[in-house]
mmCIF file of C-alpha atoms in Angstrom:
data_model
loop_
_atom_site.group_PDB
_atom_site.id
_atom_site.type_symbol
_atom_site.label_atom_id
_atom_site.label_comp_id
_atom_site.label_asym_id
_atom_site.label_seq_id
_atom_site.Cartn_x
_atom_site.Cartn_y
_atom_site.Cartn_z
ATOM 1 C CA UNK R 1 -2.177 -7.735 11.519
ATOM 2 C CA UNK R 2 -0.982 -10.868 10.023
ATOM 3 C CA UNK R 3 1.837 -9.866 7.546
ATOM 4 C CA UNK R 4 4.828 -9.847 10.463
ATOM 5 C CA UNK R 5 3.989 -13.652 11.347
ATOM 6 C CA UNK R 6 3.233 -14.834 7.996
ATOM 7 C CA UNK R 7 7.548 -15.617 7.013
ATOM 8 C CA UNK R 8 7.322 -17.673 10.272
ATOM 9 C CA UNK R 9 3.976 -19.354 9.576
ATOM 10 C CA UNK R 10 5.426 -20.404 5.762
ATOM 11 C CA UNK R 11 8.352 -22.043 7.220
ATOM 12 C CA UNK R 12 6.566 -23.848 9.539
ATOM 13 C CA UNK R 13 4.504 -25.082 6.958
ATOM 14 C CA UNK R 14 8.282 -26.035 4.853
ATOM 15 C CA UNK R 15 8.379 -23.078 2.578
ATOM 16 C CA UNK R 16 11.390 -21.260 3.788
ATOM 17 C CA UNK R 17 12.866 -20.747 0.138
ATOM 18 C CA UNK R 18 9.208 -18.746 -0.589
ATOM 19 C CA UNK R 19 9.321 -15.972 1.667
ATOM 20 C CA UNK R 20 8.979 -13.180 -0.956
ATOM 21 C CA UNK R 21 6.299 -14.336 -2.408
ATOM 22 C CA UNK R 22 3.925 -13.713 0.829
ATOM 23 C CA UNK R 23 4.179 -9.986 -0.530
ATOM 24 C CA UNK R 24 4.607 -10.562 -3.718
ATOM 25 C CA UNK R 25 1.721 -12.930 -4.859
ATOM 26 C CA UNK R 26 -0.487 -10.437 -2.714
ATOM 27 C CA UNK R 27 0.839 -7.256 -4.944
ATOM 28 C CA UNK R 28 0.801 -8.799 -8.090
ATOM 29 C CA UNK R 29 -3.189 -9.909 -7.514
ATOM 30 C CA UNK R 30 -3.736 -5.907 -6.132
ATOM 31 C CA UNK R 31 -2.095 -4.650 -9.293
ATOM 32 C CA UNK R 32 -3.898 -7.254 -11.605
ATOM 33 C CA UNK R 33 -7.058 -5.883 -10.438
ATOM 34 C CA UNK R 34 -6.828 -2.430 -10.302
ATOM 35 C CA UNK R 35 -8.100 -1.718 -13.821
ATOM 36 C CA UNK R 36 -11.476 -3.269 -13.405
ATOM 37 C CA UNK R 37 -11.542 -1.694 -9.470
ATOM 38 C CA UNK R 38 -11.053 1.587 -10.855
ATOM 39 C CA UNK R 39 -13.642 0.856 -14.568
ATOM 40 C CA UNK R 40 -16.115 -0.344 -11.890
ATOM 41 C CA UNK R 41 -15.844 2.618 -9.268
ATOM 42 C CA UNK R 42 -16.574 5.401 -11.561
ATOM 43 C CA UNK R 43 -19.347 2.880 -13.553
ATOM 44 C CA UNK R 44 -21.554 0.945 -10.683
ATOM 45 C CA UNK R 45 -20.348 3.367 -7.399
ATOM 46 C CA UNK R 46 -17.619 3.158 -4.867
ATOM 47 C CA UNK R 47 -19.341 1.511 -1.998
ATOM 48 C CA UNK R 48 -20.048 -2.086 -4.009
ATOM 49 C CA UNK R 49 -15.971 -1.964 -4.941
ATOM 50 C CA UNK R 50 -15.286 -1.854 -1.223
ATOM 51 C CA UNK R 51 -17.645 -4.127 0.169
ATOM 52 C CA UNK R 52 -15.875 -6.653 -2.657
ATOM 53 C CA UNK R 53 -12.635 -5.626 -1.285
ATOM 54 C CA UNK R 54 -13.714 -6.308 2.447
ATOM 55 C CA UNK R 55 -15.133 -9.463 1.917
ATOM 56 C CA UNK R 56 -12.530 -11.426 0.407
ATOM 57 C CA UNK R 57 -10.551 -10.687 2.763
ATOM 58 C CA UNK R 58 -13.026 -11.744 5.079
ATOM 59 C CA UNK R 59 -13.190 -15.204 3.307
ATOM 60 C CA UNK R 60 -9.426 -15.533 2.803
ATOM 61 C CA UNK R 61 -8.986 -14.937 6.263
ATOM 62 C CA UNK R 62 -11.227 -17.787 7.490
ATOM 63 C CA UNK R 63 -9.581 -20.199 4.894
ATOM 64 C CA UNK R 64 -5.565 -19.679 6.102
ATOM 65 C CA UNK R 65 -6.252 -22.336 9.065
ATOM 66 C CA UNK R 66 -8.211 -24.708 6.749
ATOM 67 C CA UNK R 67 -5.663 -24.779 3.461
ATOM 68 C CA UNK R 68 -2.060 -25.781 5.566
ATOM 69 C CA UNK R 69 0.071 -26.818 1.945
ATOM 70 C CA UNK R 70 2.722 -24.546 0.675
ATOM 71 C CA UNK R 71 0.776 -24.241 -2.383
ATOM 72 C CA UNK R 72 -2.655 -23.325 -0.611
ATOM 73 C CA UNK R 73 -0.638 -20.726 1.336
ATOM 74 C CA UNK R 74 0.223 -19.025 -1.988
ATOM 75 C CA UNK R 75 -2.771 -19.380 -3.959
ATOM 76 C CA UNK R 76 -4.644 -17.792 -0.628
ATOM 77 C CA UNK R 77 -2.243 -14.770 -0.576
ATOM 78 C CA UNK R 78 -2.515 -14.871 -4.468
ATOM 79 C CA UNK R 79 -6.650 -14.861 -4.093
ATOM 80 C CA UNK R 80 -5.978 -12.381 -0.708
ATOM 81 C CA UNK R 81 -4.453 -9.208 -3.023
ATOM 82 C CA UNK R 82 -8.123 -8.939 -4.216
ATOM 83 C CA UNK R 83 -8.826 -7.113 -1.048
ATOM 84 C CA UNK R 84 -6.233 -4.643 -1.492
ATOM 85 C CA UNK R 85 -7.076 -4.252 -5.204
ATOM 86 C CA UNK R 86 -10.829 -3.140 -4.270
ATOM 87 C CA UNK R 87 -11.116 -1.723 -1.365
ATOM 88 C CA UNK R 88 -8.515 1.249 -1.607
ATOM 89 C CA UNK R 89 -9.462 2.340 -5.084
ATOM 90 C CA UNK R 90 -13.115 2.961 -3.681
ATOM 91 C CA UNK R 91 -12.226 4.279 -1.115
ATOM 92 C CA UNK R 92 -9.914 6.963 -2.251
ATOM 93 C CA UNK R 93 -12.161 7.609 -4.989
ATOM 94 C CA UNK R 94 -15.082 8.239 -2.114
ATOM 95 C CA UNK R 95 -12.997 10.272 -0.459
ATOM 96 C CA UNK R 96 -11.929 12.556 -3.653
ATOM 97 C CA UNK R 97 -15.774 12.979 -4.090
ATOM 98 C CA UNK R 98 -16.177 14.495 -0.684
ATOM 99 C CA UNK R 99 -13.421 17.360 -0.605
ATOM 100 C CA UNK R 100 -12.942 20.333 -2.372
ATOM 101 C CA UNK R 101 -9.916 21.096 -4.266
ATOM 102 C CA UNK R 102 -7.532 22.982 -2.400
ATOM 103 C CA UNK R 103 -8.205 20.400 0.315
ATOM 104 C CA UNK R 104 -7.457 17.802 -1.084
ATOM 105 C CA UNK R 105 -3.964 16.693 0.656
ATOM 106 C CA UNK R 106 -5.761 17.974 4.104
ATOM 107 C CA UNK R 107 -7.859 15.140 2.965
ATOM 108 C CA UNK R 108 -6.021 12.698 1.814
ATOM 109 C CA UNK R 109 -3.730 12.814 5.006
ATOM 110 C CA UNK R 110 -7.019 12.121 7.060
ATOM 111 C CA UNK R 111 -7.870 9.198 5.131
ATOM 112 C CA UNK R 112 -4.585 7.985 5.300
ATOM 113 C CA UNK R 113 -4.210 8.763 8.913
ATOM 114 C CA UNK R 114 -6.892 6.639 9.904
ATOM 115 C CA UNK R 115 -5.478 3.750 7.443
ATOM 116 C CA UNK R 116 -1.769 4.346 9.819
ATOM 117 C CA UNK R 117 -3.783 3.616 12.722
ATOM 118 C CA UNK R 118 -4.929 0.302 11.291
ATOM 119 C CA UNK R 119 -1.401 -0.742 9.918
ATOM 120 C CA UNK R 120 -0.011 0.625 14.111
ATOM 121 C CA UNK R 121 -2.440 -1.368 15.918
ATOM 122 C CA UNK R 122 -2.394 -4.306 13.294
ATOM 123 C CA UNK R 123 0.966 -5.921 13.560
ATOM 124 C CA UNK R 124 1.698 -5.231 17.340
ATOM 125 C CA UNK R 125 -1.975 -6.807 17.978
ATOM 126 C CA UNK R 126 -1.240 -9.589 16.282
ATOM 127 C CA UNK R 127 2.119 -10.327 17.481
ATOM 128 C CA UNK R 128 0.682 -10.176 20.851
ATOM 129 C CA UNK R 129 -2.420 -12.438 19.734
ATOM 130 C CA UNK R 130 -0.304 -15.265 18.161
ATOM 131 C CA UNK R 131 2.305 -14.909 20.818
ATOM 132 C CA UNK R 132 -0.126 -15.739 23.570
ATOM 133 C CA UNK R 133 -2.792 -17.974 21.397
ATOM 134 C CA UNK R 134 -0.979 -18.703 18.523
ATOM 135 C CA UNK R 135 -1.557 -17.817 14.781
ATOM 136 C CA UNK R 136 -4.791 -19.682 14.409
ATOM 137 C CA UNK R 137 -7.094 -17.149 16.201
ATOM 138 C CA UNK R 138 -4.976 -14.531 14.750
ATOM 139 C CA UNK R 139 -6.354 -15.393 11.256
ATOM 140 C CA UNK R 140 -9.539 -14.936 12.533
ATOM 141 C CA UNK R 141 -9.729 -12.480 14.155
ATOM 142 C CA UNK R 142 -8.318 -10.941 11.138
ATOM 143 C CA UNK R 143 -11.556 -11.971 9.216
ATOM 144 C CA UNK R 144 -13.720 -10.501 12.321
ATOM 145 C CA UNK R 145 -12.302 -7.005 11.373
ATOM 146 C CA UNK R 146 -12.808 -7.256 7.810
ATOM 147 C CA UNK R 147 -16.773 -7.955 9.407
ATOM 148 C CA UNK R 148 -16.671 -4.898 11.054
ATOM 149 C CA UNK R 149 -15.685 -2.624 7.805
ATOM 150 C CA UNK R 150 -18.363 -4.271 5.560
ATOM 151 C CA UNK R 151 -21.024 -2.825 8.628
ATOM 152 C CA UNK R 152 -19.205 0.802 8.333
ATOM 153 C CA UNK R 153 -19.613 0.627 4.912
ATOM 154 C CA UNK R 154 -22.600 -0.190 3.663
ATOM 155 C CA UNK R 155 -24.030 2.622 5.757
ATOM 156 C CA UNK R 156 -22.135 5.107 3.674
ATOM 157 C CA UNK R 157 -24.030 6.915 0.809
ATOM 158 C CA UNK R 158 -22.853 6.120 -2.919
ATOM 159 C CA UNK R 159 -20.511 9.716 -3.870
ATOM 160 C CA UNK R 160 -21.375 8.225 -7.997
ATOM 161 C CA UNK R 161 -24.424 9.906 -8.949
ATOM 162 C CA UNK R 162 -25.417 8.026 -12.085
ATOM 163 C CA UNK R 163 -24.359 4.058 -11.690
ATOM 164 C CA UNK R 164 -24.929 1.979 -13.736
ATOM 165 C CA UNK R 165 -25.654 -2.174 -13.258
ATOM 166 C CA UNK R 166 -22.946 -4.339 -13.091
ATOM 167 C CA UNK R 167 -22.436 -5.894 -16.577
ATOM 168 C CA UNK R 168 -20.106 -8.722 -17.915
ATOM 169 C CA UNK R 169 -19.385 -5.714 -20.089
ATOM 170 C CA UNK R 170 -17.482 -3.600 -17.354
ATOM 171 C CA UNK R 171 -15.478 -6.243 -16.845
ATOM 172 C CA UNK R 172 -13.659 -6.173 -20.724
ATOM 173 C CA UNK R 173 -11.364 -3.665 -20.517
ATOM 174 C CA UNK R 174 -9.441 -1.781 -23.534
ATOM 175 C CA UNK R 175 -6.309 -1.011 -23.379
ATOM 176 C CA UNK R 176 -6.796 2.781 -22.418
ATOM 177 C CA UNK R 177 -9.026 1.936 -19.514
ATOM 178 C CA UNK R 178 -5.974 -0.455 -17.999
ATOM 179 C CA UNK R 179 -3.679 2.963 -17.439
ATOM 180 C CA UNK R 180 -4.490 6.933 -17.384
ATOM 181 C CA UNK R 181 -1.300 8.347 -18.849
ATOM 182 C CA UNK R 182 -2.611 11.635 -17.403
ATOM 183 C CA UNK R 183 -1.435 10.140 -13.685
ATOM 184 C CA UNK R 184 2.338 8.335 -15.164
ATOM 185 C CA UNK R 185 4.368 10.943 -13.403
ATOM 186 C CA UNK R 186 3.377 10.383 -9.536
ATOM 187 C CA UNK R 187 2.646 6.808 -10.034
ATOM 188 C CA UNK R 188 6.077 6.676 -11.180
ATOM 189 C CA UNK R 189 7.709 8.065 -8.324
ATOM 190 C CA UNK R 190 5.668 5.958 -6.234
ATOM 191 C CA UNK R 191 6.529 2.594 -7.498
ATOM 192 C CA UNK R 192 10.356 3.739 -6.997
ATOM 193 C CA UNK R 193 9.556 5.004 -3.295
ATOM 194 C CA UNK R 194 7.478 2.269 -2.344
ATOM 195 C CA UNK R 195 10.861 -0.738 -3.866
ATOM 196 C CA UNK R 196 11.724 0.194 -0.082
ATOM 197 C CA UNK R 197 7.971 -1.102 1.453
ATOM 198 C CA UNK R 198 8.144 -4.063 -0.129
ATOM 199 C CA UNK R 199 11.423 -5.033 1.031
ATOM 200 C CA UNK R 200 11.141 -4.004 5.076
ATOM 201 C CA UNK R 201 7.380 -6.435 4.651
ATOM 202 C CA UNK R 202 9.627 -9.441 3.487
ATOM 203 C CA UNK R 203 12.889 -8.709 5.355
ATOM 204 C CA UNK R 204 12.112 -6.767 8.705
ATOM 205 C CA UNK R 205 10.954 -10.092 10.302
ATOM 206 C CA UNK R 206 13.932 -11.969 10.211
ATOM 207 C CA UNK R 207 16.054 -8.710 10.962
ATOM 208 C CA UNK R 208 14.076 -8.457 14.109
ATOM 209 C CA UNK R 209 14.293 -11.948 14.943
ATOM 210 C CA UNK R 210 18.380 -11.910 14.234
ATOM 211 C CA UNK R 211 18.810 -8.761 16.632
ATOM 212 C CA UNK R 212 16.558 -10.334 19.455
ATOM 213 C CA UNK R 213 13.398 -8.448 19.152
ATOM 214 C CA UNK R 214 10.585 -10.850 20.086
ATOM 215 C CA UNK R 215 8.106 -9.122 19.102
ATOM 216 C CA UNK R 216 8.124 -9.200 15.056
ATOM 217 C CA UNK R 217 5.675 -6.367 14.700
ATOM 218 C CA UNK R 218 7.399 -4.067 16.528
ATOM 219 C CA UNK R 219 9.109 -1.858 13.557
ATOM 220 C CA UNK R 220 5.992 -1.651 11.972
ATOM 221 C CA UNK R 221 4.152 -0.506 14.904
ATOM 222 C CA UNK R 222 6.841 2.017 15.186
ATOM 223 C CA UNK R 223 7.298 3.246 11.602
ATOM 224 C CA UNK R 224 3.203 3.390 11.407
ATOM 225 C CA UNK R 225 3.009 5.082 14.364
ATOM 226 C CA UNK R 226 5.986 7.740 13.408
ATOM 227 C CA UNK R 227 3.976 8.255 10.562
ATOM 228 C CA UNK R 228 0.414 9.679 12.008
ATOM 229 C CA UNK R 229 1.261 12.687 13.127
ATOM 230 C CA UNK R 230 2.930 13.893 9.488
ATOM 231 C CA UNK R 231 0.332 13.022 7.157
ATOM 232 C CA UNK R 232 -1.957 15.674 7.773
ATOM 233 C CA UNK R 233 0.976 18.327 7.964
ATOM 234 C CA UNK R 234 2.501 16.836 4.584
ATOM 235 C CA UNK R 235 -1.077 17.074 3.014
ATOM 236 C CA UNK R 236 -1.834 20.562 4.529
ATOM 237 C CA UNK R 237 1.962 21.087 3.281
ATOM 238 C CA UNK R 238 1.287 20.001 -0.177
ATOM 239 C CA UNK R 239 -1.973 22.098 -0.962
ATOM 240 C CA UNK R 240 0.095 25.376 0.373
ATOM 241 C CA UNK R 241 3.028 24.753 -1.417
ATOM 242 C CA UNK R 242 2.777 22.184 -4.039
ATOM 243 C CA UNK R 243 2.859 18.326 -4.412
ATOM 244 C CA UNK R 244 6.876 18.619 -5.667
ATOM 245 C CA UNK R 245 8.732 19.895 -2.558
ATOM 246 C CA UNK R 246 6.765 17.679 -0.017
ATOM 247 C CA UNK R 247 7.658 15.085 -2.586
ATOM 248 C CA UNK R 248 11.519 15.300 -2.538
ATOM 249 C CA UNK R 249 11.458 15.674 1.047
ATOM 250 C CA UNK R 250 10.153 12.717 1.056
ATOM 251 C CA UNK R 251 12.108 10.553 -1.285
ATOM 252 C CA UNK R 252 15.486 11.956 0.653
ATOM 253 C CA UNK R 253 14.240 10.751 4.003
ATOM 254 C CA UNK R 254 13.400 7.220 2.053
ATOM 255 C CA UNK R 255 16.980 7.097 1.400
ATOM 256 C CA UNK R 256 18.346 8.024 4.767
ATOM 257 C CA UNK R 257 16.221 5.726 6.661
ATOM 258 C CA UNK R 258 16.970 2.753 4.209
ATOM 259 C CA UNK R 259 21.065 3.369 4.930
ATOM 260 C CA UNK R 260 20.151 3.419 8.952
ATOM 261 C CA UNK R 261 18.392 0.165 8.367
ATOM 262 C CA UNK R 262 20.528 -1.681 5.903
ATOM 263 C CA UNK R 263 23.626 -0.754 8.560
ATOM 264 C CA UNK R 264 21.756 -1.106 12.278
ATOM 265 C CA UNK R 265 23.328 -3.341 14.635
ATOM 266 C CA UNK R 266 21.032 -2.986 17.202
ATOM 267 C CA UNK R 267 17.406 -2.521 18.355
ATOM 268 C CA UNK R 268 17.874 0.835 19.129
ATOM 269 C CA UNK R 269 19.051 1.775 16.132
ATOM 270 C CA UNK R 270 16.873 -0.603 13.572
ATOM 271 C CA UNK R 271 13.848 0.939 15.630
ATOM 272 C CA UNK R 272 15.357 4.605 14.619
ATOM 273 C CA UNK R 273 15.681 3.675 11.342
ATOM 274 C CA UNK R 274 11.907 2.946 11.339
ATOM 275 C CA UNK R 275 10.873 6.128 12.783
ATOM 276 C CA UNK R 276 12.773 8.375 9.741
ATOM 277 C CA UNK R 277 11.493 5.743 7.545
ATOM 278 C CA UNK R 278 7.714 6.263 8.564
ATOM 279 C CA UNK R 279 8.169 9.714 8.397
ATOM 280 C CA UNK R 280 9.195 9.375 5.090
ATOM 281 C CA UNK R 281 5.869 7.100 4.129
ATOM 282 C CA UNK R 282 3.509 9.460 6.570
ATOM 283 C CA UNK R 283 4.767 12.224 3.724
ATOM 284 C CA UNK R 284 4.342 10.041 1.022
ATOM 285 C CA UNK R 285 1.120 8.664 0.757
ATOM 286 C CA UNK R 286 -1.157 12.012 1.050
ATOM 287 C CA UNK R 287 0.933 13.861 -0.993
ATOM 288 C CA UNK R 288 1.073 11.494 -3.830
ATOM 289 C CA UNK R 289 -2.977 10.274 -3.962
ATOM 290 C CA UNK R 290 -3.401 13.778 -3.782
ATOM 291 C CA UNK R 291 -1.118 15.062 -6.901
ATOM 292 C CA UNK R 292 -2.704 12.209 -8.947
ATOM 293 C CA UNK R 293 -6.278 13.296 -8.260
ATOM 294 C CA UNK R 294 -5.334 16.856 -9.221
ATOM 295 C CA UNK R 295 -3.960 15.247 -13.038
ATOM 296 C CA UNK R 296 -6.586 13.078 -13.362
ATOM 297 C CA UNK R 297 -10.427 14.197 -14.775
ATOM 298 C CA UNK R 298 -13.850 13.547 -12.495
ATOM 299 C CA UNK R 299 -15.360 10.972 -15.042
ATOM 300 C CA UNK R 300 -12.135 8.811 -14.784
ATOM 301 C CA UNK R 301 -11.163 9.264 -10.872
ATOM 302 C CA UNK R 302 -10.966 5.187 -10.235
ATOM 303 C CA UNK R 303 -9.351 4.971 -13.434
ATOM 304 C CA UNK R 304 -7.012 7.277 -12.007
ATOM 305 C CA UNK R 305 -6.349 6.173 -8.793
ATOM 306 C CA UNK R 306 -6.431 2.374 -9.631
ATOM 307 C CA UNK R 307 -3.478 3.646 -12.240
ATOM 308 C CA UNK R 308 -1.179 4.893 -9.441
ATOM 309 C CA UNK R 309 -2.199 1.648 -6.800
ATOM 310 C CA UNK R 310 -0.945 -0.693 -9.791
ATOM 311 C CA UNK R 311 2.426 1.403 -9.174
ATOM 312 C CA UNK R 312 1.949 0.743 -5.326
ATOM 313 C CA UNK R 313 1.556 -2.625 -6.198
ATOM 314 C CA UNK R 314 4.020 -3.149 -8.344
ATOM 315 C CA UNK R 315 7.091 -1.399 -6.851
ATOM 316 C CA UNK R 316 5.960 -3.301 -3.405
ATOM 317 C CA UNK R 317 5.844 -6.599 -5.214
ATOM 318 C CA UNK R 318 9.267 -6.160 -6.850
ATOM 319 C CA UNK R 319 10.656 -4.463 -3.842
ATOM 320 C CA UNK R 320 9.628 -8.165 -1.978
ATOM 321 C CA UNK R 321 10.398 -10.432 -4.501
ATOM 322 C CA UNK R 322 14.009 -8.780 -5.600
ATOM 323 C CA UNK R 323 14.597 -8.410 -1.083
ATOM 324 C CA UNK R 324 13.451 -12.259 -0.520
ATOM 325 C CA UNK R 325 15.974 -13.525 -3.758
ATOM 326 C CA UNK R 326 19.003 -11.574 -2.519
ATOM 327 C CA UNK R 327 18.806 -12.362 1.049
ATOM 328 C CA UNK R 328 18.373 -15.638 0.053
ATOM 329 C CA UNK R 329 17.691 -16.210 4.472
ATOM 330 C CA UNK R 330 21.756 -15.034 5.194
ATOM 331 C CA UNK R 331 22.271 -12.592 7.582
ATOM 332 C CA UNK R 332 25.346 -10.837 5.969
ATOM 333 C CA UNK R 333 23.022 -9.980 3.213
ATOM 334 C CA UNK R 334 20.879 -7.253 5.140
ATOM 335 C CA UNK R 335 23.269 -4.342 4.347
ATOM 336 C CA UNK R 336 22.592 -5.315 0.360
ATOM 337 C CA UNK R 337 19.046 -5.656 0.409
ATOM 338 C CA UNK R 338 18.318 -2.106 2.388
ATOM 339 C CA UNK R 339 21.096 -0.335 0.561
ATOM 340 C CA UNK R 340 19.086 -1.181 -2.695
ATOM 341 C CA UNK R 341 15.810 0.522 -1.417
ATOM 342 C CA UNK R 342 17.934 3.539 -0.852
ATOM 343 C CA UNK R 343 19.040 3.852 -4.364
ATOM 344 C CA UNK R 344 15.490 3.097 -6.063
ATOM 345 C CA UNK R 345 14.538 6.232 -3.592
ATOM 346 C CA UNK R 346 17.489 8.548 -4.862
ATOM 347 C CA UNK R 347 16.363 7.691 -8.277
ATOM 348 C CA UNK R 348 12.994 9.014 -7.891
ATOM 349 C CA UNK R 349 13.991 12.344 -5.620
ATOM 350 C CA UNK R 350 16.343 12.829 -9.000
ATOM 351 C CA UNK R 351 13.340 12.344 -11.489
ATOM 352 C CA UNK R 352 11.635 14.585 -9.854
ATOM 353 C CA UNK R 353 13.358 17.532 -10.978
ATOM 354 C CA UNK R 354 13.041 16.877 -14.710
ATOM 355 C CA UNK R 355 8.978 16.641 -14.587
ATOM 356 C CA UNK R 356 7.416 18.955 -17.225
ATOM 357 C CA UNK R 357 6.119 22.126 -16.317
ATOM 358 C CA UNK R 358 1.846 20.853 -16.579
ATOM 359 C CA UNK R 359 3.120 17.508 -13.836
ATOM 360 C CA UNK R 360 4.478 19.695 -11.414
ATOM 361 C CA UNK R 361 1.755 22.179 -10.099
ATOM 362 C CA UNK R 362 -1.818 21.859 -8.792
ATOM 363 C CA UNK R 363 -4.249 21.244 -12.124
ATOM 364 C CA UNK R 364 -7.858 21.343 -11.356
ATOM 365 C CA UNK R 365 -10.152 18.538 -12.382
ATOM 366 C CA UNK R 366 -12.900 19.158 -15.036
ATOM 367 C CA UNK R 367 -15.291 20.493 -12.861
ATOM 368 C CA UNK R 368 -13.507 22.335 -10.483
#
């Protein structure tokens, strides 16, 4: 809801030359926390790791208005990624619980269905809200939805059947609990995929703005919504047929819609460019949470997933901080900074055929 105003809001505030860091900061928190999200999912449940999630970003929401420095900004989006480092590791995990193997992309293309409909409705919302109001109420009503998920879940019932107590002891962390090598392959190809996410956060903004669409949210409310319909199919696809093909389909039509971008020169086509390139994330997302729940064993699942959100994290942040230096806020730089996500997606369609046998196919979890 907030992210297409936030470039905007920073430069009103007289931190232009910051841009990337809005996503940035935000990913690099997400990633940081992963490790004890995931340790503390499969130790004290899923449901207290996504109320956490919620509620900073409840609090963080509130406190935009208040803190109006440069610096505040940044430490808020720094203390923001806290949200995104909770709440989607519990939730995945919770959802894992629930389905039975050969379902799991069906699954995982719901969940991640419903999450499309969030990021649709989000960014055209608030453009309209701090078009018409301006960005104050935006912020919170932000912080009134994150309300409304803590009420959905706490109803839910805990999927962990032994927890445990939260300890100062789950928060100490070896260094085998920070990664599962079991998941490396898929969150590998995801951190490569995802370069191209981090850069149309930070860049599409002032692309819209410079070919006179008003409405910054637009491409993402188009991209999101291109990408509903495919999830499901791609997950369906994925349990039929394997994680690998649905996978390179994928990382080609990354590629293609990066080119369309990096060369539009109009709405129409920018706005094209966004459909192949939601496509490409709507096939994506289910297909790779579900190939890393198939590597990864019951007892560890956070550990797991929290592995392959550090690589969402961490190709996102990059993606935003590497798009925001090389623009560098010139418009003759927007064919550079697109064409780039295109390679880091050619890279990973490429790695993907040199995966060892035991990465490539469908491997049931401990107890299935």
């Amino acid at each position: 809801m907030i992210i297409p105003e936030l470039p905007a809001y920073l430069t009103s505030l007289g931190g232009e030359d910051y841009k990337g860091l809005i996503i940035s900061l935000f990913t690099l928190t997400a990633g940081l926390s992963r490790p004890f999200s995931g340790k503390l999912a499969d130790k004290i449940g899923r449901i207290p790791v996504m109320v956490v999630g919620a509620s900073i970003c409840f609090l963080v929401s509130l406190l935009y208005p208040i803190i109006t420095s440069v610096a505040g900004f940044l430490f808020l989006r720094f203390i923001h990624g806290f949200s995104t480092g909770f709440t989607p590791t519990g939730t995945s995990a919770y959802v894992a619980d629930l389905v039975p193997f050969n379902k799991r992309g069906e699954a995982m293309g719901i969940q991640s269905l419903f999450g499309s409909l969030g990021m649709a409705a989000g960014p055209a919302l608030g453009g309209y809200i701090a078009s018409i109001w301006g960005i104050t109420p935006l912020f919170y009503t932000s912080a009134g939805f994150a309300v409304l998920s803590v009420l959905v879940i706490i109803r839910l019932k805990e999927s962990v059947e032994n927890t445990e107590a939260m300890s100062i002891r789950h928060f100490r962390l070896n260094r085998h609990e920070i990664i599962e090598k079991r998941v490396l392959a898929p969150s590998l190809v995801l951190l490569l995929t995802v370069f191209s996410f981090g850069t149309v956060l930070t860049i599409i903004p002032d692309y819209s703005e410079f070919l006179g669409i008003k409405n910054k949210g637009l491409f993402f409310a188009v991209f999101t919504l291109s990408s509903l319909g495919i999830r499901v199919i791609a997950g369906k696809t994925s349990d039929r047929y394997g994680r690998i093909p649905v996978m390179k389909v994928a990382t080609l039509s990354m590629a293609l819609a990066m080119l369309i971008i990096a060369f539009a020169q109009s709405k129409g086509m920018l706005l094209f460019g966004g459909v192949i390139f939601g496509a490409s994330v709507g096939m994506n997302s289910p297909t790779i949470s579900a190939w890393t729940i198939d590597l990864s064993l019951d007892a560890f699942r956070g550990r797991a997933l929290a592995t392959m959100y550090i690589a969402l994290e961490a190709g996102i942040g990059i993606g935003a901080l590497a798009s925001g230096y090389i623009f560098a806020n010139k418009t003759e730089n927007f064919p550079v900074v697109f064409s780039i996500g295109a390679v880091t997606s050619i890279l990973a369609f490429i790695y993907l055929f040199t995966l060892p046998k035991n990465q490539k196919y469908l491997v049931p979890t401990d107890k299935s």
